[in-house]
């Protein structure tokens, strides 16, 4: 089943109430041709399960990895992905766009 | 974000209540703002603008992030028919809030329409509860003027952003005559998409549902397409 962004937040709540650690990633800024608009969500649990997307599948792997650390530490992080950051993150957006993603723990 | 805050946000989304989630970037503090609270909030004008445009984003030079949650676009369908079974499923995936209306209880059964609001009533009665507005798409699929026409009349009066009606050109010509006799102008009637749906050569009911949903999305995103 595919979830829209409202369903994703409901899913995050469900997971948290079931006792799982949860982080919510949100696209907060985009430059150029970004695949998902500002406000889009990816929700991640402590087991690495995830639903939704912040890009067309280009950087989700990296966001999930960061999210696991965010769940662990309880501290939010801001991430940037794009052409300019390829060396830093080793993942880029093939579309040539750039996005900023905030990953927040659910506490 | 606190779980209690997320629960409150989800409850408002489920109730179709417009809400902005504000995140202060420096401190990470989060809060919900309702349209009624806008003017008491330090971000007053900026929030009012966000509710108007529905656009999420960073504001105040990146000091705060606003995630704007407006109620999803409504899709009202007359006719609990084969096409609407597929359309209801697809509309849910696309994030539309779908209601099916059909007074024929043999058609309007929960078995045929799980996970969707189903009203086994006449349109006039159903519209008292599911009010069409400018953020509503209306689709008439019964082929039966007794059911479709009252829906079309209500949709035209409410200035729904999309109005579509199933039927051949001949059926539609008769429909146009009936609406004219009810006092609707040519321009008003021309707002009805008929034949309904994008011309993708659709044959099966799910394919027709794709063409209808495609036309609704094309109309909804018209501004973006033109840009």
PDB file of N, CA and C in Angstrom, chain B residues 12 31 67 83 85 92 95 109 111 114 116 134 141 145 155 159 168 170 185 188 199 208 214 217 223 225:
ATOM      1  N   UNK B  12      -6.185  16.643  13.985  1.00  0.00           N
ATOM      2  CA  UNK B  12      -6.695  17.781  13.201  1.00  0.00           C
ATOM      3  C   UNK B  12      -6.751  17.442  11.717  1.00  0.00           C
ATOM      4  N   UNK B  31       5.463  23.756  17.443  1.00  0.00           N
ATOM      5  CA  UNK B  31       4.114  24.078  17.930  1.00  0.00           C
ATOM      6  C   UNK B  31       3.132  24.007  16.778  1.00  0.00           C
ATOM      7  N   UNK B  67       5.304  23.777   8.160  1.00  0.00           N
ATOM      8  CA  UNK B  67       4.711  22.724   7.330  1.00  0.00           C
ATOM      9  C   UNK B  67       3.202  22.916   7.376  1.00  0.00           C
ATOM     10  N   UNK B  83     -16.727   1.879 -12.395  1.00  0.00           N
ATOM     11  CA  UNK B  83     -15.650   2.876 -12.546  1.00  0.00           C
ATOM     12  C   UNK B  83     -15.333   3.517 -11.195  1.00  0.00           C
ATOM     13  N   UNK B  85     -15.564   2.284  -8.251  1.00  0.00           N
ATOM     14  CA  UNK B  85     -14.806   1.390  -7.367  1.00  0.00           C
ATOM     15  C   UNK B  85     -13.309   1.599  -7.576  1.00  0.00           C
ATOM     16  N   UNK B  92      -7.775   7.778  -3.329  1.00  0.00           N
ATOM     17  CA  UNK B  92      -7.194   7.685  -1.996  1.00  0.00           C
ATOM     18  C   UNK B  92      -5.670   7.707  -2.083  1.00  0.00           C
ATOM     19  N   UNK B  95      -4.301  11.040  -2.561  1.00  0.00           N
ATOM     20  CA  UNK B  95      -4.483  11.960  -1.444  1.00  0.00           C
ATOM     21  C   UNK B  95      -5.774  12.760  -1.514  1.00  0.00           C
ATOM     22  N   UNK B 109     -22.917  -0.526  -1.589  1.00  0.00           N
ATOM     23  CA  UNK B 109     -22.689  -1.431  -0.464  1.00  0.00           C
ATOM     24  C   UNK B 109     -21.254  -1.301   0.023  1.00  0.00           C
ATOM     25  N   UNK B 111     -19.317  -3.537   0.961  1.00  0.00           N
ATOM     26  CA  UNK B 111     -18.465  -4.596   0.402  1.00  0.00           C
ATOM     27  C   UNK B 111     -17.818  -4.126  -0.898  1.00  0.00           C
ATOM     28  N   UNK B 114     -14.990  -0.489   0.202  1.00  0.00           N
ATOM     29  CA  UNK B 114     -14.325  -0.391   1.495  1.00  0.00           C
ATOM     30  C   UNK B 114     -13.458   0.881   1.530  1.00  0.00           C
ATOM     31  N   UNK B 116     -13.951   4.027   1.980  1.00  0.00           N
ATOM     32  CA  UNK B 116     -14.371   5.287   1.366  1.00  0.00           C
ATOM     33  C   UNK B 116     -15.709   5.684   1.984  1.00  0.00           C
ATOM     34  N   UNK B 134     -15.242  25.201  -3.776  1.00  0.00           N
ATOM     35  CA  UNK B 134     -14.309  25.470  -4.871  1.00  0.00           C
ATOM     36  C   UNK B 134     -13.118  24.508  -4.863  1.00  0.00           C
ATOM     37  N   UNK B 141     -21.353   9.781 -12.599  1.00  0.00           N
ATOM     38  CA  UNK B 141     -21.068   8.529 -13.304  1.00  0.00           C
ATOM     39  C   UNK B 141     -22.260   7.581 -13.432  1.00  0.00           C
ATOM     40  N   UNK B 145     -30.108  10.663 -15.224  1.00  0.00           N
ATOM     41  CA  UNK B 145     -30.313  12.098 -14.961  1.00  0.00           C
ATOM     42  C   UNK B 145     -30.925  12.364 -13.583  1.00  0.00           C
ATOM     43  N   UNK B 155     -22.921  21.167  -8.082  1.00  0.00           N
ATOM     44  CA  UNK B 155     -21.494  21.380  -8.357  1.00  0.00           C
ATOM     45  C   UNK B 155     -21.274  22.690  -9.109  1.00  0.00           C
ATOM     46  N   UNK B 159     -19.350  26.139  -7.680  1.00  0.00           N
ATOM     47  CA  UNK B 159     -18.132  26.446  -8.432  1.00  0.00           C
ATOM     48  C   UNK B 159     -16.996  25.461  -8.139  1.00  0.00           C
ATOM     49  N   UNK B 168     -21.994   9.689 -23.625  1.00  0.00           N
ATOM     50  CA  UNK B 168     -21.638   9.983 -25.014  1.00  0.00           C
ATOM     51  C   UNK B 168     -21.964  11.442 -25.324  1.00  0.00           C
ATOM     52  N   UNK B 170     -24.046  12.439 -27.431  1.00  0.00           N
ATOM     53  CA  UNK B 170     -25.506  12.528 -27.573  1.00  0.00           C
ATOM     54  C   UNK B 170     -26.156  12.690 -26.188  1.00  0.00           C
ATOM     55  N   UNK B 185     -26.112  29.173 -17.906  1.00  0.00           N
ATOM     56  CA  UNK B 185     -25.626  29.779 -19.147  1.00  0.00           C
ATOM     57  C   UNK B 185     -24.732  28.795 -19.895  1.00  0.00           C
ATOM     58  N   UNK B 188     -21.361  28.496 -18.214  1.00  0.00           N
ATOM     59  CA  UNK B 188     -21.395  27.660 -17.005  1.00  0.00           C
ATOM     60  C   UNK B 188     -21.396  26.176 -17.388  1.00  0.00           C
ATOM     61  N   UNK B 199      -8.080  11.927 -22.987  1.00  0.00           N
ATOM     62  CA  UNK B 199      -8.206  10.997 -24.105  1.00  0.00           C
ATOM     63  C   UNK B 199      -6.976  10.090 -24.170  1.00  0.00           C
ATOM     64  N   UNK B 208     -10.594   3.901 -17.349  1.00  0.00           N
ATOM     65  CA  UNK B 208     -11.401   5.131 -17.393  1.00  0.00           C
ATOM     66  C   UNK B 208     -11.182   5.936 -16.109  1.00  0.00           C
ATOM     67  N   UNK B 214      -6.607  11.595 -13.973  1.00  0.00           N
ATOM     68  CA  UNK B 214      -5.600  12.396 -14.685  1.00  0.00           C
ATOM     69  C   UNK B 214      -6.142  13.775 -15.027  1.00  0.00           C
ATOM     70  N   UNK B 217      -6.372  15.910 -11.829  1.00  0.00           N
ATOM     71  CA  UNK B 217      -5.044  16.393 -11.411  1.00  0.00           C
ATOM     72  C   UNK B 217      -4.552  17.488 -12.355  1.00  0.00           C
ATOM     73  N   UNK B 223      -2.087  25.721 -12.794  1.00  0.00           N
ATOM     74  CA  UNK B 223      -1.200  26.859 -12.622  1.00  0.00           C
ATOM     75  C   UNK B 223       0.256  26.429 -12.754  1.00  0.00           C
ATOM     76  N   UNK B 225       1.346  23.789 -14.307  1.00  0.00           N
ATOM     77  CA  UNK B 225       1.645  23.346 -15.667  1.00  0.00           C
ATOM     78  C   UNK B 225       1.961  24.547 -16.547  1.00  0.00           C
TER      79      UNK B 225
END
